[in-house]
Coordinates of C-alpha atoms and ligand atoms in Angstrom, one line a residue:
M1 CA 44.9 -32.0 -13.7
S2 CA 47.5 -34.7 -14.3
S3 CA 49.4 -34.3 -17.6
S4 CA 49.4 -38.1 -18.0
I5 CA 45.6 -38.1 -18.5
S6 CA 44.7 -37.4 -22.1
Q7 CA 42.3 -34.5 -22.6
P8 CA 39.1 -34.3 -24.7
K9 CA 39.9 -32.6 -27.9
E10 CA 36.5 -32.2 -29.6
I11 CA 32.8 -31.7 -28.7
H12 CA 30.4 -32.6 -31.5
L13 CA 26.7 -31.5 -31.2
A14 CA 24.2 -33.9 -32.7
A15 CA 22.8 -32.5 -36.0
T16 CA 19.2 -32.9 -34.8
Q17 CA 18.3 -32.0 -31.2
G18 CA 16.3 -29.6 -29.1
F19 CA 12.6 -28.8 -29.3
C20 CA 10.5 -30.7 -31.8
A21 CA 7.5 -28.9 -33.4
G22 CA 5.0 -30.6 -31.0
V23 CA 6.9 -29.4 -27.9
A24 CA 7.5 -25.9 -29.3
S25 CA 3.9 -25.4 -30.1
A26 CA 2.7 -26.8 -26.7
I27 CA 4.9 -24.4 -24.8
E28 CA 3.8 -21.6 -27.0
V29 CA 0.1 -22.4 -26.2
V30 CA 0.9 -22.1 -22.5
E31 CA 2.8 -18.8 -23.0
L32 CA -0.1 -17.4 -25.0
A33 CA -2.7 -18.6 -22.5
L34 CA -0.8 -17.0 -19.7
K35 CA -0.9 -13.7 -21.6
K36 CA -4.6 -14.1 -22.3
F37 CA -5.9 -15.5 -19.0
G38 CA -3.2 -14.6 -16.5
S39 CA -2.3 -16.8 -13.5
P40 CA -3.0 -19.2 -12.0
L41 CA -3.2 -21.1 -15.3
Y42 CA -3.9 -24.8 -14.9
V43 CA -2.1 -27.4 -17.0
R44 CA -3.0 -31.1 -16.7
H45 CA 0.2 -33.1 -16.5
H46 CA 3.6 -31.5 -17.2
I47 CA 3.1 -29.8 -20.6
V48 CA 6.3 -31.6 -21.8
H49 CA 8.7 -33.8 -19.8
N50 CA 11.5 -31.3 -19.0
T51 CA 12.4 -30.0 -15.6
M52 CA 13.7 -26.6 -16.7
V53 CA 10.6 -25.9 -18.9
I54 CA 8.3 -26.9 -16.0
M55 CA 10.2 -24.7 -13.4
D56 CA 10.2 -21.7 -15.8
L57 CA 6.4 -22.0 -16.4
E58 CA 5.7 -22.5 -12.7
A59 CA 7.6 -19.3 -12.0
K60 CA 5.3 -17.5 -14.4
G61 CA 2.1 -18.8 -12.6
V62 CA 1.3 -22.1 -14.2
V63 CA -0.1 -24.7 -11.9
F64 CA 0.5 -28.3 -13.0
I65 CA -2.2 -30.7 -11.8
E66 CA -3.0 -34.4 -12.5
C67 CA -6.6 -34.5 -11.3
L68 CA -9.3 -32.1 -12.8
D69 CA -10.8 -31.8 -9.3
E70 CA -8.0 -29.3 -8.6
V71 CA -9.3 -26.9 -11.3
P72 CA -12.1 -24.6 -10.1
S73 CA -15.2 -24.5 -12.3
G74 CA -15.2 -21.8 -14.9
E75 CA -11.4 -21.9 -15.2
V76 CA -9.3 -23.0 -18.2
V77 CA -7.1 -26.1 -18.3
I78 CA -4.5 -27.0 -20.9
F79 CA -4.0 -30.6 -21.8
S80 CA -0.4 -31.6 -22.3
A81 CA 1.4 -32.5 -25.6
H82 CA 1.4 -36.2 -24.7
G83 CA -2.4 -36.5 -25.3
T84 CA -5.3 -37.1 -22.9
S85 CA -8.0 -39.7 -22.8
P86 CA -11.5 -38.9 -23.9
E87 CA -12.7 -39.5 -20.3
Q88 CA -10.8 -36.4 -19.2
Y89 CA -12.4 -34.2 -21.8
G90 CA -15.8 -35.5 -20.5
L91 CA -14.9 -34.8 -16.9
A92 CA -13.8 -31.3 -17.8
K93 CA -17.1 -30.6 -19.5
Q94 CA -19.0 -32.0 -16.5
R95 CA -17.0 -29.7 -14.2
G96 CA -17.5 -26.6 -16.4
V97 CA -13.8 -26.3 -17.1
R98 CA -12.8 -25.2 -20.6
V99 CA -10.1 -27.3 -22.3
I100 CA -7.3 -25.9 -24.5
D101 CA -5.8 -28.8 -26.2
A102 CA -2.0 -28.8 -26.6
T103 CA -1.8 -32.4 -27.8
C104 CA 0.8 -32.9 -30.5
P105 CA -1.0 -33.4 -33.8
L106 CA 1.2 -36.6 -34.4
V107 CA -0.2 -38.1 -31.2
T108 CA -3.8 -37.1 -32.3
K109 CA -3.2 -39.1 -35.4
V110 CA -2.5 -42.2 -33.3
H111 CA -5.7 -41.5 -31.3
R112 CA -7.6 -41.5 -34.6
A113 CA -6.0 -44.7 -35.8
A114 CA -6.9 -46.3 -32.4
M115 CA -10.6 -45.2 -32.7
R116 CA -10.8 -46.6 -36.3
F117 CA -9.5 -50.0 -35.1
S118 CA -12.0 -50.1 -32.3
E119 CA -14.9 -49.1 -34.6
R120 CA -14.0 -52.1 -36.7
G121 CA -13.7 -54.5 -33.7
V122 CA -9.9 -54.9 -34.2
Q123 CA -8.1 -56.2 -31.1
T124 CA -5.5 -53.4 -30.6
I125 CA -2.0 -54.0 -29.4
L126 CA -0.4 -50.7 -28.2
I127 CA 3.4 -50.9 -28.1
G128 CA 4.8 -48.5 -25.5
H129 CA 5.8 -47.8 -22.0
K130 CA 3.2 -48.8 -19.4
G131 CA 2.4 -45.8 -17.3
H132 CA 3.7 -43.2 -19.8
Q133 CA 1.3 -40.4 -20.2
E134 CA 1.1 -40.8 -24.0
L135 CA 0.2 -44.5 -23.7
I136 CA -2.4 -43.8 -21.0
G137 CA -4.0 -41.2 -23.2
T138 CA -4.0 -43.4 -26.3
S139 CA -5.4 -46.4 -24.4
G140 CA -8.5 -44.3 -23.7
Y141 CA -9.3 -44.2 -27.4
V142 CA -9.4 -48.0 -27.6
D143 CA -12.4 -50.1 -26.7
Q144 CA -11.2 -51.5 -23.3
N145 CA -12.3 -55.0 -24.3
L146 CA -10.0 -54.9 -27.4
L147 CA -7.0 -53.3 -25.7
F148 CA -3.6 -55.0 -25.1
V149 CA -0.4 -53.2 -24.1
V150 CA 3.1 -54.6 -24.8
E151 CA 6.5 -53.2 -23.9
N152 CA 8.8 -55.9 -25.1
I153 CA 9.1 -59.2 -27.0
K154 CA 8.3 -61.2 -23.8
D155 CA 5.0 -59.3 -23.5
V156 CA 4.2 -60.3 -27.1
D157 CA 4.9 -64.0 -26.3
Q158 CA 2.5 -63.8 -23.4
L159 CA -0.4 -62.1 -25.3
D160 CA -3.7 -64.0 -25.0
I161 CA -5.5 -62.9 -28.1
A162 CA -8.3 -64.5 -30.1
Q163 CA -6.8 -65.8 -33.3
D164 CA -10.1 -65.8 -35.2
R165 CA -10.7 -62.1 -34.8
P166 CA -8.8 -59.2 -36.4
V167 CA -5.8 -57.8 -34.6
G168 CA -3.7 -54.7 -35.2
Y169 CA -0.9 -52.7 -33.6
L170 CA 0.0 -49.1 -32.9
T171 CA 3.0 -47.6 -31.2
Q172 CA 3.9 -44.8 -28.9
T173 CA 5.5 -41.9 -30.9
T174 CA 8.8 -41.8 -28.9
L175 CA 10.0 -45.4 -28.9
S176 CA 13.3 -46.8 -29.9
V177 CA 13.2 -47.4 -33.6
S178 CA 15.3 -50.6 -33.4
D179 CA 13.5 -52.1 -30.3
T180 CA 10.1 -51.5 -31.9
K181 CA 11.2 -53.2 -35.1
G182 CA 12.0 -56.4 -33.1
I183 CA 8.6 -56.3 -31.3
I184 CA 6.8 -55.8 -34.6
E185 CA 8.6 -58.7 -36.2
R186 CA 7.6 -61.0 -33.3
L187 CA 4.0 -59.7 -33.6
K188 CA 4.0 -60.6 -37.3
Q189 CA 5.3 -64.1 -36.5
R190 CA 2.6 -64.7 -34.0
F191 CA -0.2 -62.9 -35.9
P192 CA 0.6 -63.1 -39.7
H193 CA -2.4 -61.1 -40.6
I194 CA -1.9 -58.3 -38.1
Q195 CA -2.9 -54.9 -39.3
S196 CA -1.1 -51.6 -38.8
A197 CA -1.9 -48.0 -39.6
S198 CA -0.6 -46.9 -43.0
K199 CA 2.4 -45.1 -41.5
S200 CA 4.7 -45.7 -38.6
Q201 CA 3.7 -43.9 -35.5
I202 CA 7.2 -43.2 -34.3
C203 CA 7.4 -39.5 -35.1
Y204 CA 9.9 -37.7 -37.3
A205 CA 11.5 -36.0 -34.3
T206 CA 12.2 -39.3 -32.5
Q207 CA 13.5 -40.9 -35.7
N208 CA 15.7 -37.9 -36.5
R209 CA 17.2 -37.7 -33.0
Q210 CA 18.0 -41.4 -32.9
D211 CA 19.6 -41.2 -36.4
A212 CA 21.7 -38.2 -35.2
V213 CA 22.9 -40.0 -32.1
L214 CA 23.8 -43.0 -34.1
E215 CA 25.9 -40.8 -36.3
L216 CA 27.7 -39.4 -33.2
A217 CA 28.2 -43.0 -31.9
R218 CA 30.3 -43.7 -35.0
F219 CA 33.1 -41.5 -33.9
C220 CA 32.6 -40.3 -30.3
D221 CA 34.0 -42.0 -27.2
V222 CA 31.2 -40.7 -24.9
I223 CA 27.8 -39.2 -25.5
I224 CA 26.1 -36.8 -23.1
V225 CA 22.3 -36.7 -23.5
C226 CA 20.5 -33.7 -22.1
G227 CA 17.1 -34.7 -21.0
S228 CA 14.9 -35.3 -17.9
P229 CA 14.9 -38.7 -16.3
H230 CA 11.2 -39.2 -17.2
S231 CA 11.6 -38.1 -20.9
S232 CA 10.9 -41.2 -23.0
N233 CA 12.7 -39.9 -26.2
S234 CA 15.8 -38.7 -24.2
N235 CA 16.2 -42.1 -22.5
R236 CA 16.0 -43.8 -25.9
L237 CA 18.9 -41.6 -27.1
K238 CA 21.1 -42.8 -24.2
E239 CA 20.0 -46.5 -24.9
R240 CA 20.8 -46.0 -28.6
A241 CA 24.3 -44.8 -27.9
E242 CA 24.9 -47.6 -25.5
Q243 CA 23.6 -50.2 -28.0
E244 CA 26.4 -49.0 -30.3
G245 CA 28.9 -49.6 -27.5
V246 CA 29.4 -45.9 -26.6
Q247 CA 29.3 -44.9 -22.9
S248 CA 26.4 -42.5 -22.4
Y249 CA 25.1 -40.3 -19.6
I250 CA 21.8 -38.5 -19.3
I251 CA 21.7 -35.2 -17.4
D252 CA 18.7 -33.0 -16.5
M253 CA 20.8 -29.9 -15.9
A254 CA 24.3 -29.0 -17.1
D255 CA 25.7 -29.0 -13.5
E256 CA 25.1 -32.8 -13.2
L257 CA 27.8 -33.5 -15.7
Q258 CA 30.9 -34.9 -14.0
A259 CA 34.5 -34.2 -15.2
E260 CA 35.5 -37.8 -14.6
W261 CA 33.0 -39.1 -17.2
L262 CA 35.2 -37.3 -19.8
T263 CA 38.6 -38.5 -18.5
D264 CA 40.6 -40.1 -21.3
K265 CA 37.9 -39.4 -23.8
Q266 CA 39.0 -37.6 -27.0
C267 CA 35.7 -36.9 -28.7
I268 CA 32.5 -36.0 -26.8
G269 CA 29.1 -36.1 -28.4
V270 CA 26.3 -34.0 -27.0
T271 CA 22.6 -34.3 -27.9
S272 CA 19.3 -33.6 -26.3
G273 CA 15.7 -34.9 -26.3
A274 CA 12.8 -33.3 -28.0
S275 CA 11.7 -31.4 -24.9
V276 CA 15.0 -29.9 -23.9
P277 CA 15.7 -26.1 -24.2
K278 CA 18.8 -25.2 -26.2
K279 CA 20.0 -23.3 -23.1
I280 CA 20.7 -26.6 -21.4
V281 CA 22.8 -27.8 -24.3
D282 CA 24.7 -24.5 -24.4
Q283 CA 25.3 -24.7 -20.6
T284 CA 26.5 -28.3 -21.0
V285 CA 29.0 -27.3 -23.7
S286 CA 30.2 -24.4 -21.5
R287 CA 30.7 -26.8 -18.5
I288 CA 32.8 -29.2 -20.7
Q289 CA 34.9 -26.3 -21.8
S290 CA 35.3 -25.1 -18.2
F291 CA 36.9 -28.5 -17.5
Y292 CA 38.8 -28.7 -20.7
P293 CA 39.3 -25.2 -22.2
E294 CA 41.2 -26.5 -25.3
T295 CA 38.3 -28.4 -26.8
S296 CA 36.9 -27.4 -30.2
L297 CA 33.2 -27.3 -30.9
F298 CA 31.7 -28.9 -34.0
E299 CA 28.1 -28.2 -35.1
Y300 CA 26.1 -29.6 -38.0
E301 CA 23.2 -28.5 -40.1
N302 CA 19.9 -29.3 -38.5
K303 CA 17.5 -30.7 -41.2
E304 CA 14.4 -30.0 -39.0
T305 CA 14.4 -26.3 -39.4
G306 CA 11.1 -24.8 -40.6
I307 CA 8.8 -27.5 -39.2
N308 CA 5.9 -25.9 -37.3
F309 CA 2.6 -27.2 -36.0
P310 CA -0.5 -25.0 -35.8
I311 CA -1.5 -23.3 -32.5
P312 CA -5.0 -24.1 -31.4
A313 CA -7.4 -21.2 -31.0
L314 CA -7.5 -19.7 -27.4
Ligands
SF4_1 S1 8.3 -36.0 -29.9 FE1 7.1 -36.3 -31.7 S2 5.0 -36.9 -31.0 FE2 6.1 -36.0 -29.2 S3 5.6 -33.8 -29.3 FE3 7.5 -34.1 -30.5 S4 6.8 -34.3 -32.6 FE4 5.0 -34.7 -31.3

């Protein structure tokens, strides 16, 4: 390597990263079900959005499916952490397939809020990413005549909603805190009496990881986000770093990291989404150190330790 190029000196790990409680418990449900029922074990949709997790579980005999027709009658199916629409529970019942529900309890709270709105005839605006599994699931809990989905401020401006009937909003749990704030402000301008659930639906894990990446962005020259391309909360971390003017890259596996991304950088931040095994972060740090052996590693106290969600009965 040329001596004229300055070498990275420090790697800083985000204080909060790695599995959130919802992901940890969903993976544990699958592991326990494998022990109890053996393989093949059917899981509807990827249990969490991470390639390594999915590959590991497939190697143990998990079969990921999208359509319940693929599950033989009498078998068990696990529903993913992102939440599943009521229609799918009904279909499983019809087919004689037993459901084990690994939906994150924080997503279930949003489902309940959606049902309460519909029971009261509230036109419900879901803020989220069209096509994301969580939004598809939550949409199923809203009366379809009262459902509106928005992704951005432009969508808000185009909403065609009856002004003389109640209107409310709910959000996906893994959105950008700052983007969502702007969308909600615009909704409040258009619908001054708009209702919301008592608490924000952006979950603690999303908020903490975005806060931690913001902290890294204050002093790092580049931020590496470990996370799969289809992971909503991982993509939001990359966006958050870039909004602060810090170059950021998202990698699914450590070997995707390129040495030239770090050229002339002094301080490298490393973080990960809520569905990323710690192993990938460790491998990423090792890869950086294989390029630049002199770097020092800095770690911080993770305030999320000790948060656990209950495991459903198998
Ligand atoms: S990111 Fe939040 S909502 Fe999603 S599984 Fe984790 S805790 Fe639950």
